[in-house]
Coordinates of C-alpha atoms and ligand atoms in Angstrom, one line a residue:
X88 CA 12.2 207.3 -38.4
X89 CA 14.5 204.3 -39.0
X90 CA 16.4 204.3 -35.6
X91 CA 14.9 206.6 -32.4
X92 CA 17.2 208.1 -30.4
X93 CA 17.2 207.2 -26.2
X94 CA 15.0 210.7 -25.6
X95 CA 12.7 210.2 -28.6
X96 CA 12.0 206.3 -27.5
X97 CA 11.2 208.0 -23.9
X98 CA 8.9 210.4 -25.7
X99 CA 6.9 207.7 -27.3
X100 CA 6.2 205.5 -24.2
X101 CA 4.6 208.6 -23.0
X102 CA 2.5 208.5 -26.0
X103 CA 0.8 204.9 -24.8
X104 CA -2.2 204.9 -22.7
X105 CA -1.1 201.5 -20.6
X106 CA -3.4 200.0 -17.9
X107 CA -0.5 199.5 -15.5
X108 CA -1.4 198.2 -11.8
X109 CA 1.3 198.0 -8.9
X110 CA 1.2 197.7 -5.4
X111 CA -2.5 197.2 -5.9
X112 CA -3.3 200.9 -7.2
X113 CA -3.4 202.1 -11.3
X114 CA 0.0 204.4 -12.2
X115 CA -1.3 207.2 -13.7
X116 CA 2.9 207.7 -15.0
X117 CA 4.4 204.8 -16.2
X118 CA 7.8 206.5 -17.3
X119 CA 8.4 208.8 -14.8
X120 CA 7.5 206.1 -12.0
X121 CA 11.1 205.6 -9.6
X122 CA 10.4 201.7 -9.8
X123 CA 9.9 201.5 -13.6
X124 CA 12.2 204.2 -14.7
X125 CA 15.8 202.1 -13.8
X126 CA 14.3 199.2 -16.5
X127 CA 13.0 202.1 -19.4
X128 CA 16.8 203.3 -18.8
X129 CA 18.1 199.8 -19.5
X130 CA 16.0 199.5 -22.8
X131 CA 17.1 203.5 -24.0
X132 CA 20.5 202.1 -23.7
X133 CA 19.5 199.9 -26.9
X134 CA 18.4 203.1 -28.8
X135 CA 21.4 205.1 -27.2
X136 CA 24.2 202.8 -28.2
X137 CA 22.8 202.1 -32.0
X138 CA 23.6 206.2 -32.6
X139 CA 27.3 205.8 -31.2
X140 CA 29.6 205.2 -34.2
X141 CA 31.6 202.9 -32.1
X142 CA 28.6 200.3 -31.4
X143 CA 26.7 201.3 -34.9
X144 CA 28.2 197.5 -36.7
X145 CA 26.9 195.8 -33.6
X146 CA 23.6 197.7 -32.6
X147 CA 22.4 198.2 -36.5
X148 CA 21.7 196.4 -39.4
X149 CA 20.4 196.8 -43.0
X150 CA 16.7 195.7 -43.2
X151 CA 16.2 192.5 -45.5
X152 CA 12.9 194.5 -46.5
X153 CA 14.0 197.9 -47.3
X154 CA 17.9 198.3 -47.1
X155 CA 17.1 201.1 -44.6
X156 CA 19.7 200.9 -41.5
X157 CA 17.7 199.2 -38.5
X158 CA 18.4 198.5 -34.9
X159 CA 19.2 195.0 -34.8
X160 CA 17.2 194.4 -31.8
X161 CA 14.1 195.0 -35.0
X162 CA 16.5 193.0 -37.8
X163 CA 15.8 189.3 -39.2
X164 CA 19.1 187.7 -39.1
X165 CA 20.4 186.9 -42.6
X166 CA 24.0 185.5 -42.3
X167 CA 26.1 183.9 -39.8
X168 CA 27.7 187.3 -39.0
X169 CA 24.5 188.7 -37.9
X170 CA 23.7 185.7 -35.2
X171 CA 27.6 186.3 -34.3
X172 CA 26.6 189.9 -34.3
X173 CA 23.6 189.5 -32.1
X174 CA 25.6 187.6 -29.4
X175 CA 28.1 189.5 -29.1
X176 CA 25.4 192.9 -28.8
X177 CA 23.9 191.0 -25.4
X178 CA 27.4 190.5 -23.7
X179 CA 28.0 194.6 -24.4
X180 CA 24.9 196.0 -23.3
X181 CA 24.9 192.9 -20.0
X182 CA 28.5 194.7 -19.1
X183 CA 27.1 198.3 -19.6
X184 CA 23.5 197.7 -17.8
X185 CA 24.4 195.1 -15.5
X186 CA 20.9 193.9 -16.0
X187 CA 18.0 192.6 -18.4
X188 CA 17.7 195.1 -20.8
X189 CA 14.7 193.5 -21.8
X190 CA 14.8 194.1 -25.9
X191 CA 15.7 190.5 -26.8
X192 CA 12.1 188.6 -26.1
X193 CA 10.8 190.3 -29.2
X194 CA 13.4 189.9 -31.4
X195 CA 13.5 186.9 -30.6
X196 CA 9.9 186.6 -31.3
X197 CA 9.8 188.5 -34.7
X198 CA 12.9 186.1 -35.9
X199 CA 10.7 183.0 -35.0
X200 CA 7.6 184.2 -36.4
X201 CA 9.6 185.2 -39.6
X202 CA 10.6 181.2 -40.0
X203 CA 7.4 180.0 -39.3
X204 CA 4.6 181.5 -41.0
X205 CA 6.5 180.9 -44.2
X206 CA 6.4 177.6 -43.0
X207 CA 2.7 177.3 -42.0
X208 CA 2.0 179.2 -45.5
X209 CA 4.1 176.3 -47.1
X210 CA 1.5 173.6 -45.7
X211 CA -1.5 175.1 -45.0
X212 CA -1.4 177.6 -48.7
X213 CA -2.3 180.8 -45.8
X214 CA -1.2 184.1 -46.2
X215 CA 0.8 184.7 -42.6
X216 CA 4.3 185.2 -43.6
X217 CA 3.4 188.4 -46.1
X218 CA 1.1 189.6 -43.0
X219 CA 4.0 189.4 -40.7
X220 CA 6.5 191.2 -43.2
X221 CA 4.0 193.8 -43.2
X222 CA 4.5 194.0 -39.4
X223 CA 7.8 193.5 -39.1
X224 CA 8.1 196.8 -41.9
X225 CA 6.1 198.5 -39.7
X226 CA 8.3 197.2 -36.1
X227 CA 11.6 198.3 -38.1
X228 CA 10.4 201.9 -39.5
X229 CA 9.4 202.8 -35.9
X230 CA 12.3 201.1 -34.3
X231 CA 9.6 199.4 -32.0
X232 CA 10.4 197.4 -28.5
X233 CA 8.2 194.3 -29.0
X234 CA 7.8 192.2 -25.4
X235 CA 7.7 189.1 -26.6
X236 CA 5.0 187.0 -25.0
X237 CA 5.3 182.9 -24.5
X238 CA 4.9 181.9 -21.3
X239 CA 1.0 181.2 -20.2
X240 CA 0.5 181.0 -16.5
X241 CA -0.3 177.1 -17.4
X242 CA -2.2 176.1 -14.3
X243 CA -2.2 172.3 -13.4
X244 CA 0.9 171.6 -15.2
X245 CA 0.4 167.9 -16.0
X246 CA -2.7 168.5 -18.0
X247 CA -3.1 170.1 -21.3
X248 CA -5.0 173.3 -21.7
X249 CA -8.6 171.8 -22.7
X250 CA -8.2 170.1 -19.8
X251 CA -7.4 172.9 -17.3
X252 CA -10.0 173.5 -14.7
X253 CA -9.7 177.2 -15.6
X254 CA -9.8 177.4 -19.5
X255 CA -8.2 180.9 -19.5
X256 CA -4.9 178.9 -18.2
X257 CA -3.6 179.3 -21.7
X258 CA -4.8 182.5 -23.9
X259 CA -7.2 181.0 -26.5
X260 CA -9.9 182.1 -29.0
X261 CA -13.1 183.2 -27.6
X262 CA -14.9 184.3 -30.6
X263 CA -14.0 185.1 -34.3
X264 CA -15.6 187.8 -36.3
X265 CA -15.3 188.9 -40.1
X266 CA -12.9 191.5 -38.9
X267 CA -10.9 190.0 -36.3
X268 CA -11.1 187.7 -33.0
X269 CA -11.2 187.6 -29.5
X270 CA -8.7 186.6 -26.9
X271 CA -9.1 185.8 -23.5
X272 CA -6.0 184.8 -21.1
X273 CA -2.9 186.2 -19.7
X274 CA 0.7 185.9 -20.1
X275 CA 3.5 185.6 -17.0
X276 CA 6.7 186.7 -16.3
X277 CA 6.6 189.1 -19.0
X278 CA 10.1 191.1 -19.5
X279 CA 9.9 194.6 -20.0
X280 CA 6.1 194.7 -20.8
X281 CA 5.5 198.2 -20.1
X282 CA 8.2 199.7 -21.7
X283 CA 6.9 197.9 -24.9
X284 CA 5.4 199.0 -27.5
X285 CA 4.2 196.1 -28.9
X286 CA 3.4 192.6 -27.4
X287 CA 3.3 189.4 -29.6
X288 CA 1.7 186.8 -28.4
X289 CA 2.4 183.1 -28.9
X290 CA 1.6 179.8 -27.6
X291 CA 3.7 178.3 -25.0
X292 CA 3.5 174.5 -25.6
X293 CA 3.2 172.0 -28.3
X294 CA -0.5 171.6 -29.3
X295 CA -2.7 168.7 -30.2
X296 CA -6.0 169.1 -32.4
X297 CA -8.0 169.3 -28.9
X298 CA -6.1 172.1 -27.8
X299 CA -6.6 174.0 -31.2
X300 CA -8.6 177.1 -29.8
X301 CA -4.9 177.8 -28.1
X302 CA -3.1 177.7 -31.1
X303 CA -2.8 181.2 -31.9
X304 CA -0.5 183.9 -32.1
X305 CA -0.4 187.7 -32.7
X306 CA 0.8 191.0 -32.5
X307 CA -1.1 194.1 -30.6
X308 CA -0.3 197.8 -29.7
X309 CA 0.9 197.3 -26.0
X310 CA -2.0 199.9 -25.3
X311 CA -5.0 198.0 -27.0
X312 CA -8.1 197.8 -25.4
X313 CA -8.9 195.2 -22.9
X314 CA -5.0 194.2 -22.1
X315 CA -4.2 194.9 -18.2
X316 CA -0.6 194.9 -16.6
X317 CA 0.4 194.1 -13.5
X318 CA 3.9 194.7 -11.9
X319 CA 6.0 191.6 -10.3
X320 CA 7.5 192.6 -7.3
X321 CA 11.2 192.5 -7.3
X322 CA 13.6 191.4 -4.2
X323 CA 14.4 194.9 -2.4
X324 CA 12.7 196.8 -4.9
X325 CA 11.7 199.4 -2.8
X326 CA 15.2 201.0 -2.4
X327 CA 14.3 202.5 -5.4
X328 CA 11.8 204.6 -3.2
X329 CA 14.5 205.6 -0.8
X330 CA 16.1 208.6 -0.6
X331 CA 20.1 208.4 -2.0
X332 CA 20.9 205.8 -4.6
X333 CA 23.4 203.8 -2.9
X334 CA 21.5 200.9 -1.1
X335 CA 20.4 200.3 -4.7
X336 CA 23.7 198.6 -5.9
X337 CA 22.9 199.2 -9.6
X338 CA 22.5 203.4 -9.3
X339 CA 21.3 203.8 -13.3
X340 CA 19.7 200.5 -14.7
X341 CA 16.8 197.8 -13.6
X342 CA 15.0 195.6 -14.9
X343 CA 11.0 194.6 -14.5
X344 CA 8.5 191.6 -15.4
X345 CA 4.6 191.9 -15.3
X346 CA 1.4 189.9 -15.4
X347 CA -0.2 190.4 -18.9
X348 CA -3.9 190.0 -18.5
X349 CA -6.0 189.8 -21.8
X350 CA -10.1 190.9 -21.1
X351 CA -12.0 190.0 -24.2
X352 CA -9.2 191.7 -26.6
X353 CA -10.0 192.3 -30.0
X354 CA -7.2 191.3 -32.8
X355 CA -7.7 192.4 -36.1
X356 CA -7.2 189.6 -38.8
X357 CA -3.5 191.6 -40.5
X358 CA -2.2 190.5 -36.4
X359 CA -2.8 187.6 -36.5
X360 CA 0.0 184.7 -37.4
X361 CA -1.4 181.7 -36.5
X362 CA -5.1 180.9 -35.8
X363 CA -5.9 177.0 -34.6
X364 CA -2.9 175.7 -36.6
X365 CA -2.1 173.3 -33.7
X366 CA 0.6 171.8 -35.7
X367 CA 2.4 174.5 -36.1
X368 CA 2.5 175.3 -32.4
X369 CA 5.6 173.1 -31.4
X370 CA 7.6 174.7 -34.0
X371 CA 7.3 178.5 -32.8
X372 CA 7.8 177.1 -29.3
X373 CA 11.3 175.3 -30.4
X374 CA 11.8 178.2 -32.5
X375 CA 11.9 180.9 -30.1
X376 CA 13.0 179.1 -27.4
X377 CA 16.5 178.4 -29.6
X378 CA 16.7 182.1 -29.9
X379 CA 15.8 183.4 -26.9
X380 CA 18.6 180.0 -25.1
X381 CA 21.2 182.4 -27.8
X382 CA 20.4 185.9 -26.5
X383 CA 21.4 184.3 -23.0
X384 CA 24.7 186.0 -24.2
X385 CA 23.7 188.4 -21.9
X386 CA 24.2 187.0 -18.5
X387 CA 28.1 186.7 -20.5
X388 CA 28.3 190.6 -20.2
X389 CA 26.7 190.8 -16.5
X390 CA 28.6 188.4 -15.3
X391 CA 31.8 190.8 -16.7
X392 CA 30.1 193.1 -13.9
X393 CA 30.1 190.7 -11.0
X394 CA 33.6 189.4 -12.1
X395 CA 35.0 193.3 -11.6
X396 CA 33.1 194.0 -8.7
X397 CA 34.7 190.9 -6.7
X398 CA 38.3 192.1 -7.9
X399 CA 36.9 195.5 -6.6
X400 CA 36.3 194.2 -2.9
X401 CA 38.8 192.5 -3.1
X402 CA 41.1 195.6 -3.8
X403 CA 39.1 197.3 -0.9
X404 CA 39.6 194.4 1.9
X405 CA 43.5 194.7 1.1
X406 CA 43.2 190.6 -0.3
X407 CA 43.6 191.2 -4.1
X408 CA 46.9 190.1 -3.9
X409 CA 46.7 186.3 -1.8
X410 CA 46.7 183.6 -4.1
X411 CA 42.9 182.0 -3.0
X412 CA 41.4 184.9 -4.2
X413 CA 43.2 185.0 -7.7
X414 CA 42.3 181.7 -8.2
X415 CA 38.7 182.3 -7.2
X416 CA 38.6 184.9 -9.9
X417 CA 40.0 183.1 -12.3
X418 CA 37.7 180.5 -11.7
X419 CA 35.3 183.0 -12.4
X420 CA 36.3 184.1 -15.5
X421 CA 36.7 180.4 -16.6
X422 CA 32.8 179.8 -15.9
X423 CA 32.0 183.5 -17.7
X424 CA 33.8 182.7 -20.7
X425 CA 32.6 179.3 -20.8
X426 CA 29.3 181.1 -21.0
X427 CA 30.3 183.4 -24.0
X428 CA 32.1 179.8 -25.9
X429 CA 28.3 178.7 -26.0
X430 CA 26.7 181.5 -27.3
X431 CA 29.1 182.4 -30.0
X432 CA 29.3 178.7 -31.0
X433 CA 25.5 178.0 -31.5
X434 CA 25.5 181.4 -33.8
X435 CA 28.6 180.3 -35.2
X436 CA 26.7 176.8 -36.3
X437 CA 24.0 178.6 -37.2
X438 CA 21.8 177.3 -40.8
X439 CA 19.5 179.2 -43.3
X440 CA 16.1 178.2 -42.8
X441 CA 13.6 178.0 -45.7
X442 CA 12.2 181.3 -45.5
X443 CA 16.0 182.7 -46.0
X444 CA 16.3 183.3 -42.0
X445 CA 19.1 182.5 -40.7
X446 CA 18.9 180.1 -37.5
X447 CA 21.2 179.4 -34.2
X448 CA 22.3 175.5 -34.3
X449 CA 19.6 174.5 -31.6
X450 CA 21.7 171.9 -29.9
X451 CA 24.8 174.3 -28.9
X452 CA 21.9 176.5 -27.7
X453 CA 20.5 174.6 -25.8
X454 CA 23.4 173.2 -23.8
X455 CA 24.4 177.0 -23.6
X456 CA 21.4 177.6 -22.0
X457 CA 21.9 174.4 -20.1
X458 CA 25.3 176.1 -18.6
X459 CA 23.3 179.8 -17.8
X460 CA 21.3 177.3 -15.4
X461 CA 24.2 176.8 -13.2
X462 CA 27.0 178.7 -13.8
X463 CA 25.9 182.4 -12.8
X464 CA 24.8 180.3 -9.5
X465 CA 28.5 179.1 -9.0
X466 CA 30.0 183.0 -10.3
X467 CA 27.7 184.6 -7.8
X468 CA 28.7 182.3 -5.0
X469 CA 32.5 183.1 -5.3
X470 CA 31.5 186.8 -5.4
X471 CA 30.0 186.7 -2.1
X472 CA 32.8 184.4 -1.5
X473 CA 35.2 187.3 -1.9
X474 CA 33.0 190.4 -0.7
X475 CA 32.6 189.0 3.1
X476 CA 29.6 189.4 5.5
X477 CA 29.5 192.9 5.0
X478 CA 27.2 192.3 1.9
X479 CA 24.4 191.4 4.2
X480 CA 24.9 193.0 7.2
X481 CA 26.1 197.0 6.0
X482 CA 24.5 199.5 7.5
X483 CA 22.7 201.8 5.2
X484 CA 23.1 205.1 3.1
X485 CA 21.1 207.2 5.8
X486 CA 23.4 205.8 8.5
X487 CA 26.4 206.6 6.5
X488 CA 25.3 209.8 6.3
X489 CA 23.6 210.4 9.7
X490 CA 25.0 212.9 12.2
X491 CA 24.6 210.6 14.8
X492 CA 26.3 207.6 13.6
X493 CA 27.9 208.4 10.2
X494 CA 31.4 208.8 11.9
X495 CA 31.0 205.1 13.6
X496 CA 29.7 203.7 10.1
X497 CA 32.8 205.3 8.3
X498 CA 35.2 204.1 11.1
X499 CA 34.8 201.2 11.4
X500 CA 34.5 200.1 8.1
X501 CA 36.9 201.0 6.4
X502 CA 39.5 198.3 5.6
X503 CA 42.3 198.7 3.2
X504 CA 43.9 202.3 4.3
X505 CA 44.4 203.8 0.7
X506 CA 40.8 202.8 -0.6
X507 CA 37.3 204.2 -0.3
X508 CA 35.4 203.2 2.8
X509 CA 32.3 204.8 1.0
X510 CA 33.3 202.7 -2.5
X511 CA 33.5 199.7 -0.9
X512 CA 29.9 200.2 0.6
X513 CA 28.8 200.9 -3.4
X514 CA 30.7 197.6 -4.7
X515 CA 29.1 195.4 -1.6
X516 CA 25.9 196.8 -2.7
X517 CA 26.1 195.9 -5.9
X518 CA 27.2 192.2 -5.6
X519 CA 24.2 192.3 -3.5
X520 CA 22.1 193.6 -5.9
X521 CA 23.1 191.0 -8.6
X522 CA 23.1 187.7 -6.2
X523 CA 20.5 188.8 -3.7
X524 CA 18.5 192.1 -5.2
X525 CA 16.8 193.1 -7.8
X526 CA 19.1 192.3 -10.5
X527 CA 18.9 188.8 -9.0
X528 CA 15.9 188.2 -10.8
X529 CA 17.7 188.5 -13.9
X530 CA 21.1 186.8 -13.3
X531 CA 20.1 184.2 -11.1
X532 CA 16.8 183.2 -11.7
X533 CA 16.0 184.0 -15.2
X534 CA 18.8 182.0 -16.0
X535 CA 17.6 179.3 -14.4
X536 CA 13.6 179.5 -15.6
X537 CA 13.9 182.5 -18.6
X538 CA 13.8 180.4 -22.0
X539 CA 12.3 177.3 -20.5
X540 CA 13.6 175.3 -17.4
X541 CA 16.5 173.0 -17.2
X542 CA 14.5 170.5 -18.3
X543 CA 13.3 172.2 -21.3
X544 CA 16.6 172.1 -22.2
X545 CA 17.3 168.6 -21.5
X546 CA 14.8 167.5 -23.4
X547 CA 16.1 169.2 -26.9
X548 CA 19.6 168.1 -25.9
X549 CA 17.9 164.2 -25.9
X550 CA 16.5 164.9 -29.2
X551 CA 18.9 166.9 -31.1
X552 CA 22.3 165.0 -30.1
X553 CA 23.2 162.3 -32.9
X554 CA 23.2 159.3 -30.8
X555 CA 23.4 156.7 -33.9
X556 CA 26.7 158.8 -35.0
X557 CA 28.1 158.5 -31.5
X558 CA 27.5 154.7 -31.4
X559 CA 28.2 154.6 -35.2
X560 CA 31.5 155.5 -34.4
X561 CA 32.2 153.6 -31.0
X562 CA 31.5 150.4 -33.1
X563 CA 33.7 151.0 -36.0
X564 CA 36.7 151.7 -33.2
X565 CA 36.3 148.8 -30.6
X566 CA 35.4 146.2 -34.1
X567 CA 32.0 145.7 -33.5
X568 CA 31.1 146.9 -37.2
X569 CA 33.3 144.3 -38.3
X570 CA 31.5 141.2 -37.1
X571 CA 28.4 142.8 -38.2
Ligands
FAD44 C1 12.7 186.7 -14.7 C2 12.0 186.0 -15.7 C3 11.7 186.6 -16.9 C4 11.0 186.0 -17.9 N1 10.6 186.7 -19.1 C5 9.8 186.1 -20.0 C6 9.3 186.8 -21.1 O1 9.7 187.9 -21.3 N2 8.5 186.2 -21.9 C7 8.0 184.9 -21.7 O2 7.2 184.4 -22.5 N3 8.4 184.2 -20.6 C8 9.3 184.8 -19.7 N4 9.7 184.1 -18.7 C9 9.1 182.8 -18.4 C10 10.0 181.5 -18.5 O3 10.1 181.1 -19.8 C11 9.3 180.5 -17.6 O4 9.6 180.9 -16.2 C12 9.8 179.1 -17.8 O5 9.3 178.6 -19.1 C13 9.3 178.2 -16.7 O6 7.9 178.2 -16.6 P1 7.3 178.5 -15.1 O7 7.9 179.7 -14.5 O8 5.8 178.5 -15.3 O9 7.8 177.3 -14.3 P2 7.1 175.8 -14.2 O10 6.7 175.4 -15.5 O11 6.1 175.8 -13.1 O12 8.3 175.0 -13.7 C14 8.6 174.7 -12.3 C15 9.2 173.3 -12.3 O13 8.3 172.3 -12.7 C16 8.7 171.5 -13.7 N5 7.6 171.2 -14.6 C17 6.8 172.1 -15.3 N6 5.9 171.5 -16.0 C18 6.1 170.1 -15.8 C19 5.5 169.0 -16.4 N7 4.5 169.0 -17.2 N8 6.0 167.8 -16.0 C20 7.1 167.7 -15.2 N9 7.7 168.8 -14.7 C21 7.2 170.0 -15.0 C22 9.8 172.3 -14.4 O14 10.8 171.5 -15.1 C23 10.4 173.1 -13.2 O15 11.4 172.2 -12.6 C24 10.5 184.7 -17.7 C25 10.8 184.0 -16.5 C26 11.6 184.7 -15.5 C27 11.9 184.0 -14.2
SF4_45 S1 17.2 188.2 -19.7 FE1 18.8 188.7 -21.2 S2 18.0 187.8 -23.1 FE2 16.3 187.9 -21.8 S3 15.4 189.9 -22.3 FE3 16.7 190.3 -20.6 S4 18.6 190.9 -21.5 FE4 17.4 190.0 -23.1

C-alpha cells in the first residue's frame, strides 16, 4: 500500500492501542474523540489530497528506494524541485486547513536522519544509515505519519542535562541489552502525536561527552509499550464540545500537541540511529531545525485564510471599499508573501548533501523563520484591526438560535443590508479562532517558539552569514584594500 487513502489512514489509527490521557481521565477512542477528531481531519487531508490528480505533482513523489509513487510528506528530497515542491505543498494544505496539519515534524525528521547517519557511519564506520533506509522503506510502503520528536521538556535551562536536578529532563539511556535499550524521559509540545503512527525521537541540543547517555535517537510504533500521552490544552478548546459548530471558527480542521512520556521503553537495536554519539547531536539538531524553519511555508497558506477572512468582514461591515482598509490588506498581503519569498528561496538555494539528500540553504531558512516570529503577529493584528469588537464580544450560536433572544442577536447585528448577518458571525469567529483560539496555537505561537525560538534563529543567522565577504567587499569599495 504505497499511498492510503483519507478513510484507510482513519482505519489504521483505530488499529493503535495509544495510552492517551486528557482532562485527567484515559480515552478509551482516540479517533472518534470531538477534541481530537478536527486535528486527525487535518492530517487525512495529506492522504486525501495525494489521490486528487490535480495535487498528485505536489502531494507525491517517486521513492529514491524503490521508484514506487510515495506521499511526499514520506519522500527524501532529491533535487531542488522537490524542496521547491515541499514548500509550496505547506502553503496549499495551510490555505485548505487553516491550521497545523501536523505531517511535517516527521518528514522533517526522516530527511535529517537520512543526512546524518550517513554521516555518523562516515566517522564512526556504524551501520545507522542502512538501518534507517530500512525504516524509511518500511515509513514510505505504509505511507506512515511519523510525529517527529525534538524538543525535551529541558528543566533548568541554563544547565546541561547531566546537570539537571531531574536527570529524566532530557530522554537518555537507562540500560542497554543484547537486544535493544531502554529509554527513560519525555518529549513536549509534540504536534500531532496521537494521530501518529510512528514517533522518532531525537536529541534536542548540542551534546558534550558528559552528556553522552542523551545522545540518542530512534524510531518506535506510536503504540509501544511504556510510552504515555497526554493532551495540551488548547485556548477555547472546549467549543468543540458544544453543541453547533459555529463558535468553533474553523468548522472542519484543528490541530493538537501532547506530553510524550517515555516509562522504561524498550528500543530494539534496527530503531536505533544514534546511541551516545554526542558529536553527532548538534548536527541532527541544525539539521532538522533547517527543515522544519522551511516547512514554515505553512503559516504562508494560513495566513491566505486570515487575509480572506478580513476582506470578508470587511465586505460584511459595508467598509471594503474605503481606502484604510485596502491598504491594511495590502499590507497584509505584503507581510504574507514576504513569508512565502523565504520559504521558496531557502529551497531554491538548497545543496546536495553527502548522503545524496538534498538540503534547504540554512541561512535563508533561518531568517524565514526569523520573519514567521513576527509577521503572523503583525497580519493577525490588522485582521482584528478590520473585524471590529465584535470578535470578542459576539454573542453565541445558542443565542443566535434561541427563541428568546435569537431575533435581538440577528437584529442588531447585522451591518451591511445585502450581506449575511449569520456569515459575518462565522468570519468573526474565525479570525478569532486563528489570533485568539485554537488555531492560535499554531499561527501565532508556534511560529514564534515551533522550530526553535527567535533566538535559535539568531544564532544560525550569526554563524552562517559571511561576514569576512561583507567586509571583504566594503574594503575593496571605500580603498581600504588598497593601502593594505
Ligand atoms: C505549538 C507548538 C508545537 C510544537 N511542536 C513540536 C513538535 O512537533 N516537535 C518538537 O520536537 N517540538 C515542538 N515544539 C517545540 C518547540 O521547538 C519549542 O517550543 C522551542 O524549541 C522552544 O522551547 P521551549 O518551548 O522549551 O521554550 P524555552 O526554551 O523555555 O524558551 C523560552 C525563552 O527562554 C529563552 N531560553 C531558553 N533557553 C535559554 C538559555 N539556555 N539561555 C538563554 N535563553 C534561553 C528562549 O530564547 C526563549 O526566549 C512545538 C512548540 C509549539 C509552541
Ligand atoms: S506547524 Fe506547520 S510545519 Fe509544523 S507540523 Fe504544523 S503544519 Fe507542519
Amino acid at each position: 500500500m504505497a499511498l492510503m487513502t483519507a478513510k484507510q489512514y482513519e482505519e489504521s489509527l483505530r488499529e493503535l492501542n495509544l495510552n492517551v490521557y486528557m482532562f485527567g481521565k484515559k480515552l478509551q477512542n482516540v479517533v472518534d474523540d470531538p477534541m481530537i477528531r478536527p486535528s486527525m481531519n487535518a492530517v487525512a487531508a495529506t492522504y486525501e489530497l495525494a489521490h486528487q490528480p490535480e495535487y498528485e505533482h505536489l502531494m507525491t513523489a517517486r521513492s529514491h528506494l524503490t521508484g514506487e509513487k510515495v506521499n511526499r510528506f514520506t519522500h527524501i528530497h532529491q533535487c531542488v524541485d522537490d524542496l521547491v515542491k515541499k514548500s509550496k505543498m505547506g502553503r496549499l494544505l495551510g490555505r485548505l486547513t487553516g491550521c497545523c496539519f501536523q505531517r511535517c515534524v516527521g518528514m522533517d525528521a526522516l530527511n535529517a536522519l537520512s543526512i546524518v547517519t550517513y554521516n555518523t557511519d562516515q566517522k564512526h564506520g556504524t551501520k545507522y544509515y542502512d538501518r534507517f533506509l530500512d525504516y524509511l522503506r518500511h515509513v514510505q510502503e505504509k505511507d506512515l505519519t511519523c510525529d517527529g520528536a525534538m524538543t525535551d521538556p529541558k528543566g533548568h535551562r541554563g544547565v546541561p542535562p547531566h546537570k539537571q536536578p531531574d536527570p529524566d529532563h532530557f530522554v537518555r539511556v537507562v540500560d542497554e541489552q543484547s537486544d535493544g535499550i531502554i529509554i527513560r524521559g519525555a518529549k513536549a509540545h509534540q504536534t500531532g502525536a496521537v494521530n501518529s503512527h510512528e514517533i522518532i525521537v531525537m536529541p534536542t541540543l548540542a551534546m558534550r561527552e558528559e552528556d553522552r547517555d542523551y545522545a540518542v535517537s530512534f524510531a518506535l510504533p506510536s503504540d509501544t509499550k511504556g510510552i504515555i500521552y497526554i493532551v495540551g490544552r488548547q485556548s477555547c478548546d472546549t467549543r468543540k464540545l458544544e453543541s453547533g459548530c459555529m463558535d468553533r471558527g474553523n468548522v472542519l480542521y484543528g490541530g493538537h500537541e501532547a506530553l510524550v512520556v517515555f516509562e522504561n521503553v524498550f528500543v530494539p537495536w534496527d530503531r536505533v540511529f544514534m546511541y551516545k554519539e554526542h558529536e553527532m547531536a548538534g548536527q541532527l539538531v541544525e539539521s532538522f531545525a533547517g527543515y522544519h524553519r522551511q516547512s514554515y511555508a505553512c503559516k504562508v497558506g494560513v495566513g491566505d485564510v486570515l487575509i480572506g477572512a478580513a476582506q470578508l468582514v470587511a465586505e460584511y461591515n459595508g467598509v471594503a471599499g474605503a481606502g484604510h482598509v485596502k491598504d491594511k490588506l495590502i499590507e497584509m498581503n505584503h507581510l504574507n508573501e514576504t513569508l512565502y519569498c523565504g520559504c521558496i528561496a531557502c529551497a531554491s538555494e538548497g545543496y546536495q548533501e553527502p548522503s545524496g539528500t538534498y538540503s534547504v540553504d540554512t541561512l535563508l531558512a533561518n531568517v524565514h523563520k526569523q520573519n514567521v516570529t513576527r509577521f503572523p503577529y503583525e497580519i493577525s493584528r490588522l485582521a482584528q484591526d478590520l473585524a471590529g469588537g465584535l470578535m470578542v464580544t459576539c454573542p453565541s450560536e445558542q443565542d443566535l438560535n434561541s427563541p428568546e433572544v435569537g431575533h435581538l442577536v440577528t437584529k442588531y447585528l447585522q451591518a451591511e443590508p445585502n450581506t449575511s448577518m449569520k456569515d459575518r458571525m462565522h468570519v468573526l469567529r474565525l479570525i478569532e479562532n486563528l489570533t485568539l483560539g485554537a488555531a492560535a496555537v499554531g499561527y501565532l505561537t508556534e511560529s514564534m517558539h515551533g522550530a526553535g525560538s527567535p533566538q535559535a534563529q539568531r544564532v544560525m543567522i550569526s554563524r552562517r552569514a559571511n561576514m569576512q565577504e561583507k567586509v571583504k567587499a566594503a574594503k575593496r569599495l571605500c580603498g581600504i584594500e588598497a593601502s593594505d
